Short mmCIF file of C-alpha atoms and ligand atoms in Angstrom, two decimals:
data_model
loop_
_atom_site.label_atom_id
_atom_site.label_comp_id
_atom_site.label_asym_id
_atom_site.label_seq_id
_atom_site.Cartn_x
_atom_site.Cartn_y
_atom_site.Cartn_z
CA MET A 1 -79.66 74.70 -19.63
CA SER A 2 -76.08 74.20 -20.72
CA TYR A 3 -74.75 73.53 -24.19
CA SER A 4 -71.39 72.12 -25.22
CA PRO A 5 -68.95 74.98 -25.89
CA LEU A 6 -69.09 74.61 -29.66
CA LEU A 7 -72.89 74.41 -29.69
CA GLN A 8 -73.02 77.55 -27.58
CA GLN A 9 -70.74 79.28 -30.06
CA LEU A 10 -72.94 78.18 -32.96
CA ILE A 11 -76.05 79.54 -31.23
CA ASP A 12 -74.29 82.82 -30.47
CA ALA A 13 -73.14 83.07 -34.09
CA LEU A 14 -76.67 82.50 -35.44
CA ARG A 15 -77.94 85.39 -33.36
CA CYS A 16 -76.24 87.86 -35.68
CA LEU A 17 -79.10 87.23 -38.13
CA PRO A 18 -81.80 89.90 -37.97
CA GLY A 19 -84.80 88.89 -35.90
CA VAL A 20 -83.08 85.88 -34.37
CA GLY A 21 -83.02 85.77 -30.60
CA ALA A 22 -81.69 83.12 -28.24
CA LYS A 23 -84.69 80.83 -28.65
CA SER A 24 -84.78 80.88 -32.46
CA ALA A 25 -81.01 80.46 -32.63
CA GLN A 26 -81.25 77.36 -30.49
CA ARG A 27 -84.01 75.97 -32.71
CA MET A 28 -81.95 76.59 -35.85
CA ALA A 29 -78.83 75.00 -34.39
CA PHE A 30 -80.70 71.86 -33.31
CA TYR A 31 -82.47 71.65 -36.64
CA LEU A 32 -79.24 71.81 -38.60
CA LEU A 33 -77.47 69.29 -36.35
CA GLU A 34 -80.36 66.85 -36.24
CA ARG A 35 -81.79 67.08 -39.76
CA ASP A 36 -79.69 68.87 -42.30
CA ARG A 37 -75.96 68.71 -41.75
CA LYS A 38 -75.36 68.64 -45.48
CA GLY A 39 -77.38 71.79 -46.05
CA ALA A 40 -75.59 73.46 -43.16
CA VAL A 41 -72.16 72.67 -44.57
CA HIS A 42 -73.25 74.00 -47.96
CA MET A 43 -74.54 77.15 -46.30
CA ALA A 44 -71.28 77.60 -44.40
CA ASP A 45 -69.36 77.27 -47.66
CA LYS A 46 -71.51 79.82 -49.43
CA LEU A 47 -71.36 82.21 -46.49
CA GLN A 48 -67.61 81.98 -46.49
CA GLU A 49 -67.33 82.45 -50.23
CA ALA A 50 -69.87 85.28 -50.42
CA MET A 51 -68.32 87.22 -47.57
CA GLN A 52 -64.92 86.96 -49.16
CA ARG A 53 -65.82 87.61 -52.77
CA ILE A 54 -68.79 89.97 -52.84
CA GLY A 55 -67.80 93.60 -52.87
CA HIS A 56 -69.30 96.67 -54.47
CA CYS A 57 -69.61 97.40 -58.17
CA ALA A 58 -67.17 100.18 -59.03
CA ILE A 59 -69.84 102.00 -61.02
CA CYS A 60 -73.15 101.64 -59.15
CA ARG A 61 -71.94 100.41 -55.71
CA ASN A 62 -74.44 97.55 -55.71
CA PHE A 63 -73.23 94.20 -54.38
CA SER A 64 -71.17 92.34 -56.94
CA GLU A 65 -68.35 89.83 -57.08
CA GLU A 66 -67.25 91.30 -60.39
CA LYS A 67 -65.55 94.65 -60.53
CA ILE A 68 -68.45 95.86 -62.66
CA CYS A 69 -71.86 94.27 -62.08
CA ALA A 70 -73.93 92.62 -64.82
CA LEU A 71 -76.45 95.44 -64.89
CA CYS A 72 -73.83 98.15 -65.40
CA ALA A 73 -72.05 96.00 -67.99
CA ASN A 74 -75.27 95.42 -69.96
CA LYS A 75 -74.97 97.48 -73.16
CA LYS A 76 -78.72 97.27 -73.74
CA ARG A 77 -79.49 99.43 -70.71
CA ASP A 78 -80.20 103.10 -71.38
CA SER A 79 -77.13 104.91 -70.09
CA SER A 80 -78.79 108.34 -70.29
CA GLN A 81 -80.98 107.57 -67.26
CA LEU A 82 -79.68 106.97 -63.76
CA CYS A 83 -81.92 105.96 -60.88
CA VAL A 84 -80.58 106.62 -57.37
CA VAL A 85 -81.80 104.28 -54.62
CA GLU A 86 -80.88 103.71 -50.99
CA THR A 87 -80.50 99.92 -50.90
CA PRO A 88 -79.82 96.88 -53.11
CA ALA A 89 -83.33 95.70 -52.21
CA ASP A 90 -84.71 98.83 -53.90
CA VAL A 91 -82.97 97.83 -57.15
CA VAL A 92 -84.57 94.39 -56.95
CA ALA A 93 -88.00 95.90 -56.31
CA LEU A 94 -87.70 98.29 -59.25
CA GLU A 95 -86.32 95.64 -61.58
CA GLN A 96 -89.15 93.25 -60.74
CA SER A 97 -92.04 95.62 -61.08
CA VAL A 98 -91.12 98.48 -63.37
CA GLY A 99 -90.19 98.65 -67.03
CA TYR A 100 -87.16 100.78 -66.21
CA ARG A 101 -84.29 100.29 -68.64
CA GLY A 102 -81.75 102.80 -67.31
CA LEU A 103 -78.88 102.38 -64.88
CA TYR A 104 -78.68 102.63 -61.10
CA PHE A 105 -76.66 104.11 -58.32
CA VAL A 106 -77.02 102.43 -54.91
CA LEU A 107 -76.22 104.65 -51.93
CA MET A 108 -76.21 101.85 -49.34
CA GLY A 109 -78.01 104.18 -46.94
CA HIS A 110 -78.95 107.82 -46.69
CA LEU A 111 -77.45 111.03 -45.31
CA SER A 112 -77.58 110.77 -41.56
CA PRO A 113 -75.00 113.04 -39.99
CA LEU A 114 -76.01 112.05 -36.47
CA ASP A 115 -74.99 108.49 -37.31
CA GLY A 116 -71.76 109.67 -38.89
CA ILE A 117 -73.02 109.18 -42.45
CA GLY A 118 -72.15 112.09 -44.70
CA PRO A 119 -71.73 112.50 -48.47
CA ALA A 120 -68.43 110.60 -48.61
CA GLU A 121 -69.83 107.57 -46.76
CA LEU A 122 -72.54 107.27 -49.42
CA GLY A 123 -69.99 107.31 -52.23
CA LEU A 124 -71.34 110.59 -53.57
CA ASN A 125 -67.87 111.42 -54.86
CA ILE A 126 -68.24 108.40 -57.19
CA LEU A 127 -71.65 109.68 -58.25
CA ALA A 128 -70.24 113.17 -58.90
CA GLU A 129 -67.58 111.58 -61.08
CA ARG A 130 -70.28 109.74 -63.05
CA PHE A 131 -72.14 113.00 -63.65
CA LYS A 132 -68.94 114.38 -65.14
CA GLN A 133 -67.70 111.37 -67.10
CA GLU A 134 -70.88 109.76 -68.41
CA ASP A 135 -73.53 111.12 -70.70
CA ILE A 136 -76.33 111.04 -68.13
CA LYS A 137 -79.34 113.14 -69.18
CA GLU A 138 -81.70 112.43 -66.30
CA VAL A 139 -81.22 111.35 -62.72
CA ILE A 140 -84.29 109.80 -61.11
CA LEU A 141 -84.34 110.06 -57.33
CA ALA A 142 -85.95 107.11 -55.59
CA THR A 143 -84.73 107.73 -52.06
CA GLY A 144 -87.03 107.29 -49.09
CA THR A 145 -89.59 109.82 -47.94
CA THR A 146 -88.01 110.18 -44.51
CA VAL A 147 -86.23 113.36 -43.45
CA GLU A 148 -82.92 111.63 -44.22
CA GLY A 149 -84.19 110.51 -47.63
CA GLU A 150 -85.26 114.09 -48.40
CA ALA A 151 -81.88 115.48 -47.34
CA THR A 152 -80.16 112.93 -49.56
CA ALA A 153 -82.41 113.75 -52.50
CA HIS A 154 -81.73 117.46 -52.08
CA TYR A 155 -77.98 116.95 -51.90
CA ILE A 156 -77.93 114.85 -55.07
CA THR A 157 -80.25 117.29 -56.84
CA GLU A 158 -77.76 120.09 -56.29
CA MET A 159 -74.87 117.91 -57.43
CA ALA A 160 -76.72 116.89 -60.58
CA ARG A 161 -77.85 120.40 -61.48
CA GLY A 162 -74.31 121.66 -60.98
CA ASN A 163 -73.33 119.23 -63.72
CA GLY A 164 -76.18 120.11 -66.03
CA VAL A 165 -78.09 116.88 -65.42
CA SER A 166 -81.88 117.14 -65.14
CA VAL A 167 -83.46 115.70 -62.01
CA SER A 168 -86.78 113.99 -61.38
CA ARG A 169 -88.21 112.36 -58.31
CA ILE A 170 -90.47 109.31 -58.25
CA ALA A 171 -94.03 110.19 -57.33
CA TYR A 172 -95.62 108.99 -54.14
CA GLY A 173 -99.10 109.09 -52.84
CA VAL A 174 -102.18 106.96 -52.57
CA PRO A 175 -101.42 103.24 -52.80
CA LEU A 176 -103.33 101.23 -55.38
CA GLY A 177 -106.39 99.70 -53.80
CA GLY A 178 -106.08 102.13 -50.90
CA GLU A 179 -108.88 103.87 -49.06
CA LEU A 180 -108.25 107.56 -48.52
CA ASP A 181 -109.26 107.62 -44.87
CA LEU A 182 -106.70 104.95 -44.00
CA ILE A 183 -103.77 106.88 -45.41
CA ASP A 184 -101.55 108.89 -43.11
CA SER A 185 -101.90 112.64 -43.47
CA GLY A 186 -98.33 113.16 -44.73
CA THR A 187 -98.81 110.83 -47.68
CA LEU A 188 -102.22 112.26 -48.40
CA SER A 189 -100.99 115.85 -48.45
CA HIS A 190 -98.18 114.79 -50.77
CA ALA A 191 -100.62 113.06 -53.09
CA MET A 192 -102.75 116.21 -53.10
CA ASN A 193 -99.84 118.56 -53.75
CA GLU A 194 -98.39 116.40 -56.50
CA ARG A 195 -101.72 115.77 -58.23
CA LYS A 196 -101.78 115.76 -62.02
CA SER A 197 -104.43 116.79 -64.49
CA VAL A 198 -106.33 114.00 -66.25
CA MET B 1 -92.99 107.93 -14.06
CA ARG B 2 -95.95 108.55 -16.34
CA VAL B 3 -96.13 111.66 -18.48
CA GLU B 4 -99.05 112.65 -20.69
CA LEU B 5 -99.17 114.83 -23.81
CA GLN B 6 -95.74 116.38 -23.44
CA PRO B 7 -94.69 118.75 -26.25
CA ALA B 8 -91.71 117.12 -27.94
CA TYR B 9 -89.51 116.78 -31.02
CA ILE B 10 -87.68 113.68 -32.23
CA ILE B 11 -83.99 114.56 -32.36
CA HIS B 12 -82.67 111.21 -33.49
CA ARG B 13 -83.95 107.72 -34.04
CA ARG B 14 -82.30 104.45 -34.76
CA PRO B 15 -83.62 100.96 -35.30
CA TYR B 16 -84.05 98.99 -32.09
CA ARG B 17 -84.66 95.25 -32.06
CA ASN B 18 -86.68 94.09 -35.05
CA THR B 19 -89.59 96.45 -35.22
CA SER B 20 -88.91 99.29 -32.80
CA TRP B 21 -87.20 102.67 -32.76
CA LEU B 22 -84.87 103.94 -30.13
CA LEU B 23 -85.62 107.65 -29.95
CA GLU B 24 -83.77 110.64 -28.58
CA VAL B 25 -86.51 113.15 -27.86
CA LEU B 26 -86.36 116.78 -26.80
CA THR B 27 -89.29 117.45 -24.47
CA ARG B 28 -90.41 120.76 -23.03
CA GLU B 29 -90.28 119.82 -19.36
CA TYR B 30 -87.94 116.84 -19.19
CA GLY B 31 -85.18 117.85 -21.58
CA LEU B 32 -83.53 115.25 -23.76
CA ILE B 33 -84.84 111.77 -23.02
CA ALA B 34 -84.42 108.33 -24.54
CA LEU B 35 -87.57 106.40 -25.43
CA VAL B 36 -88.39 103.11 -27.06
CA ALA B 37 -91.19 103.23 -29.63
CA LYS B 38 -92.27 99.61 -29.62
CA GLY B 39 -93.38 98.19 -32.94
CA ALA B 40 -93.18 101.58 -34.64
CA ARG B 41 -91.19 100.20 -37.57
CA ARG B 42 -93.86 97.66 -38.46
CA PRO B 43 -95.53 98.31 -41.80
CA GLY B 44 -98.79 100.09 -41.23
CA ASN B 45 -97.89 101.30 -37.75
CA ALA B 46 -99.83 104.50 -37.09
CA TRP B 47 -96.79 106.24 -35.51
CA ARG B 48 -94.51 105.40 -38.39
CA PHE B 49 -94.91 108.70 -40.19
CA LEU B 50 -95.21 110.93 -37.16
CA LEU B 51 -91.98 109.86 -35.51
CA GLU B 52 -89.73 111.93 -37.75
CA PRO B 53 -87.44 114.78 -36.81
CA PHE B 54 -88.88 118.33 -36.97
CA ASN B 55 -92.53 117.27 -36.44
CA SER B 56 -94.06 119.02 -33.48
CA LEU B 57 -95.54 116.25 -31.34
CA LEU B 58 -97.44 115.60 -28.16
CA ILE B 59 -96.13 112.41 -26.63
CA SER B 60 -96.98 110.28 -23.64
CA PHE B 61 -94.44 107.98 -22.08
CA SER B 62 -93.87 105.94 -18.99
CA GLY B 63 -91.23 103.88 -17.29
CA ARG B 64 -88.95 103.74 -14.34
CA ASN B 65 -85.53 103.44 -15.87
CA GLU B 66 -83.31 105.68 -17.92
CA LEU B 67 -84.96 104.13 -20.99
CA MET B 68 -88.70 104.75 -20.99
CA THR B 69 -91.45 103.61 -23.33
CA LEU B 70 -93.47 105.76 -25.67
CA THR B 71 -97.15 105.12 -25.04
CA SER B 72 -98.86 107.54 -27.42
CA VAL B 73 -98.08 110.16 -30.07
CA GLU B 74 -100.23 112.91 -31.47
CA PRO B 75 -99.36 115.63 -33.94
CA GLY B 76 -98.63 118.88 -32.10
CA GLU B 77 -99.36 122.46 -32.93
CA TYR B 78 -97.05 122.96 -35.87
CA ARG B 79 -96.46 121.15 -39.08
CA THR B 80 -93.08 121.67 -40.69
CA GLN B 81 -92.37 120.55 -44.22
CA PHE B 82 -88.69 121.25 -44.66
CA VAL B 83 -87.15 121.38 -48.08
CA GLY B 84 -83.60 121.87 -49.25
CA ASP B 85 -81.06 123.54 -47.03
CA LYS B 86 -83.61 123.85 -44.25
CA ILE B 87 -83.28 120.12 -43.63
CA TYR B 88 -79.51 120.48 -43.27
CA ALA B 89 -80.00 123.35 -40.83
CA GLY B 90 -82.39 121.19 -38.81
CA MET B 91 -79.98 118.27 -38.80
CA TYR B 92 -77.24 120.64 -37.68
CA MET B 93 -79.31 121.80 -34.70
CA ASN B 94 -80.13 118.21 -33.81
CA GLU B 95 -76.50 117.18 -33.93
CA LEU B 96 -75.57 120.07 -31.63
CA LEU B 97 -78.31 119.06 -29.17
CA LEU B 98 -77.11 115.47 -29.07
CA ARG B 99 -73.50 116.48 -28.68
CA LEU B 100 -73.95 119.10 -25.97
CA LEU B 101 -77.00 118.17 -23.89
CA HIS B 102 -77.08 115.69 -21.06
CA ARG B 103 -80.10 113.46 -20.87
CA ASN B 104 -82.89 114.23 -18.41
CA ASP B 105 -81.86 117.84 -17.75
CA PRO B 106 -84.84 120.13 -18.34
CA HIS B 107 -84.20 123.13 -20.63
CA GLU B 108 -87.55 124.83 -21.20
CA GLU B 109 -86.10 127.95 -22.76
CA LEU B 110 -84.01 125.89 -25.16
CA PHE B 111 -87.10 123.92 -26.14
CA SER B 112 -88.93 127.15 -27.01
CA THR B 113 -85.95 128.51 -28.91
CA TYR B 114 -85.62 125.27 -30.85
CA MET B 115 -89.33 125.32 -31.69
CA ILE B 116 -89.16 128.95 -32.83
CA ALA B 117 -86.05 128.24 -34.91
CA LEU B 118 -87.80 125.35 -36.68
CA ASN B 119 -90.83 127.51 -37.39
CA GLU B 120 -88.64 130.32 -38.68
CA LEU B 121 -86.75 127.93 -40.92
CA ASP B 122 -90.05 126.60 -42.17
CA SER B 123 -91.52 130.02 -42.86
CA ALA B 124 -89.45 130.45 -46.02
CA ALA B 125 -87.46 133.30 -44.49
CA ASP B 126 -84.61 134.49 -46.68
CA SER B 127 -81.77 133.54 -44.42
CA ILE B 128 -81.20 130.53 -42.23
CA GLU B 129 -78.61 132.50 -40.25
CA PRO B 130 -80.70 134.34 -37.62
CA PRO B 131 -82.61 131.27 -36.38
CA LEU B 132 -79.41 129.20 -36.25
CA ARG B 133 -77.45 131.88 -34.40
CA ARG B 134 -80.25 132.42 -31.89
CA PHE B 135 -80.40 128.70 -31.30
CA GLU B 136 -76.63 128.40 -30.85
CA LEU B 137 -76.55 131.30 -28.39
CA CYS B 138 -79.37 129.79 -26.36
CA LEU B 139 -77.87 126.29 -26.40
CA LEU B 140 -74.49 127.54 -25.18
CA ARG B 141 -76.17 129.55 -22.43
CA GLU B 142 -78.32 126.62 -21.32
CA VAL B 143 -75.42 124.20 -21.02
CA GLY B 144 -73.42 126.76 -19.05
CA TYR B 145 -71.02 127.90 -21.78
CA GLY B 146 -72.79 131.13 -22.74
CA ILE B 147 -71.02 133.77 -24.80
CA GLN B 148 -69.92 136.49 -22.41
CA LEU B 149 -71.61 139.65 -23.52
CA ASP B 150 -72.08 141.54 -20.25
CA HIS B 151 -68.78 143.42 -20.56
CA ALA B 152 -68.88 147.12 -21.36
CA LEU B 153 -68.66 146.89 -25.12
CA ASP B 154 -67.79 149.62 -27.59
CA ALA B 155 -69.21 149.24 -31.08
CA ASN B 156 -66.09 150.66 -32.68
CA VAL B 157 -63.53 148.58 -30.79
CA THR B 158 -62.10 145.25 -31.94
CA TYR B 159 -62.00 142.46 -29.39
CA PHE B 160 -60.20 139.18 -29.12
CA TYR B 161 -62.77 136.71 -27.85
CA ASP B 162 -61.29 134.38 -25.25
CA VAL B 163 -63.54 131.37 -24.66
CA GLU B 164 -62.84 131.41 -20.93
CA LYS B 165 -62.52 135.14 -20.24
CA GLY B 166 -64.80 136.70 -22.84
CA PRO B 167 -64.03 139.73 -25.02
CA ILE B 168 -60.62 141.38 -24.52
CA GLU B 169 -59.92 144.71 -26.14
CA VAL B 170 -57.21 144.65 -28.79
CA SER B 171 -55.14 147.77 -29.30
CA GLY B 172 -52.27 146.90 -31.64
CA PRO B 173 -51.53 144.20 -34.20
CA THR B 174 -52.14 140.68 -32.87
CA ASN B 175 -52.15 137.05 -33.99
CA GLN B 176 -54.94 136.15 -31.60
CA GLN B 177 -58.12 134.64 -33.04
CA PRO B 178 -61.01 135.22 -33.23
CA LEU B 179 -61.10 138.99 -33.55
CA ILE B 180 -64.62 140.33 -33.32
CA HIS B 181 -65.96 143.83 -33.76
CA GLY B 182 -67.75 145.43 -30.84
CA ARG B 183 -70.84 146.07 -32.96
CA CYS B 184 -71.11 142.32 -33.63
CA LEU B 185 -70.92 141.49 -29.91
CA LEU B 186 -73.44 144.23 -29.12
CA ALA B 187 -75.86 142.87 -31.70
CA LEU B 188 -75.52 139.40 -30.16
CA ALA B 189 -76.07 140.83 -26.67
CA GLN B 190 -79.28 142.45 -27.90
CA ASN B 191 -80.39 139.39 -29.89
CA ASP B 192 -80.44 141.70 -32.90
CA PHE B 193 -80.07 139.91 -36.21
CA SER B 194 -81.27 142.70 -38.47
CA ASN B 195 -77.84 143.56 -39.92
CA ALA B 196 -76.92 140.90 -42.46
CA GLU B 197 -73.41 142.34 -42.74
CA LEU B 198 -72.64 140.93 -39.31
CA PHE B 199 -73.75 137.37 -40.11
CA VAL B 200 -70.33 136.13 -41.22
CA GLU B 201 -68.66 137.43 -38.09
CA MET B 202 -71.39 136.09 -35.81
CA LYS B 203 -71.07 132.67 -37.36
CA TYR B 204 -67.30 132.82 -37.04
CA LEU B 205 -67.48 133.62 -33.33
CA LEU B 206 -70.13 131.04 -32.53
CA ARG B 207 -68.35 128.36 -34.49
CA HIS B 208 -65.14 129.11 -32.63
CA VAL B 209 -66.84 128.80 -29.25
CA LEU B 210 -68.85 125.72 -30.23
CA ASN B 211 -65.75 123.98 -31.60
CA HIS B 212 -64.05 124.58 -28.28
CA TYR B 213 -66.81 122.77 -26.40
CA LEU B 214 -67.14 120.05 -29.03
CA SER B 215 -63.57 119.08 -28.10
CA GLY B 216 -62.26 119.29 -31.63
CA LYS B 217 -64.55 116.54 -32.92
CA PRO B 218 -66.16 118.15 -35.97
CA LEU B 219 -69.89 118.16 -36.61
CA LYS B 220 -70.82 115.74 -39.35
CA SER B 221 -73.79 117.82 -40.50
CA ARG B 222 -71.45 120.67 -41.47
CA GLU B 223 -70.29 118.47 -44.36
CA LEU B 224 -73.71 118.94 -45.93
CA PHE B 225 -73.01 122.65 -46.20
CA THR B 226 -69.65 122.32 -47.89
CA GLY B 227 -69.29 125.31 -50.15
CA LYS B 228 -72.33 126.84 -48.52
CA LYS B 229 -72.94 128.84 -45.42
CA ILE B 230 -74.04 127.66 -42.05
ZN1 LIG C 1 -73.01 98.18 -61.17
#
């Protein structure tokens, strides 16, 4: 099977999307050429524009085309609470499902020295500066429960305490609607250890 | 090759394809090996929570190439639940293993030392220094760069430690580094970590030797200890 050079380049380019292999890339390319050239041109425009203009918010590091994102600029948010998450998707999840009114800090990853990711790569110097400059009373850690997430949480805890900021960690345990015997033992032991009186 | 229920620890993992992990695993009999854990990143995958660093595991794997496939995982003998600085210490050991070991070279003694070090770190001992130093000594020895401690050493003499030649007695003033006391070298030779006063010097010597073999490329995990001791 041979494609024209440009078609081959398009298929190769589409493969940079997660989960897209050669076969899916070919299907997408044919679909766009056969059925939706207008949509494809629009997408190309937006890709171009987004890649050029979207950077990181100077305060929370989330994606933003403004220097300071809308959430950080919102005066109605409670600036005494700061929730630290690993990814922009975590902010979306929390915003959609929780009545949280504080601010965020997005690490864009977690401490993973073996991958070359240390404190500086996560922008923790920016976070340290916020602890000093802003009137943050509580930092809420919502990093993952992996070893790397734990290391990150510990590092930030020490930073926060050094600046007199109190630290809490979101609880984890039994999922709603979950059966105990289907839960992995790590989660279950956590749920047991972190139990609360009723 | 097909291997069943091999004692092992995950040293590193990174995402592979859409739903898999690419694992670097330290095994008792096969040394450091690379394995693919197919589908292990899918939500609800039973291996998802086991395949983390510092968990003692029994793994089965098979394959013919350099890159083999994980076929089963069971929790092993020990359960570590690291908190705080212990995680950094574990990450530090893992980074050293990845930097200094070659794949598929068996190092049974190193495996045992690593396992003991993890258990010691987990046992809420006061200091992370003895397990880390024991691990570093063993790692250097296993990869053929062992600290030379078989010289006739005098506890009260100061030595310049030459990475190639070993300890050299120093008589007058010198600019040579590192200078190490005989009693520190003797303690290392006897695997004796009871004297906490020697910890700083032991760390200094081991760091000097490790840095030499790490070819000047610093360890990233040391950044986690900035302002602290490792
Ligand atoms: Zn922001």
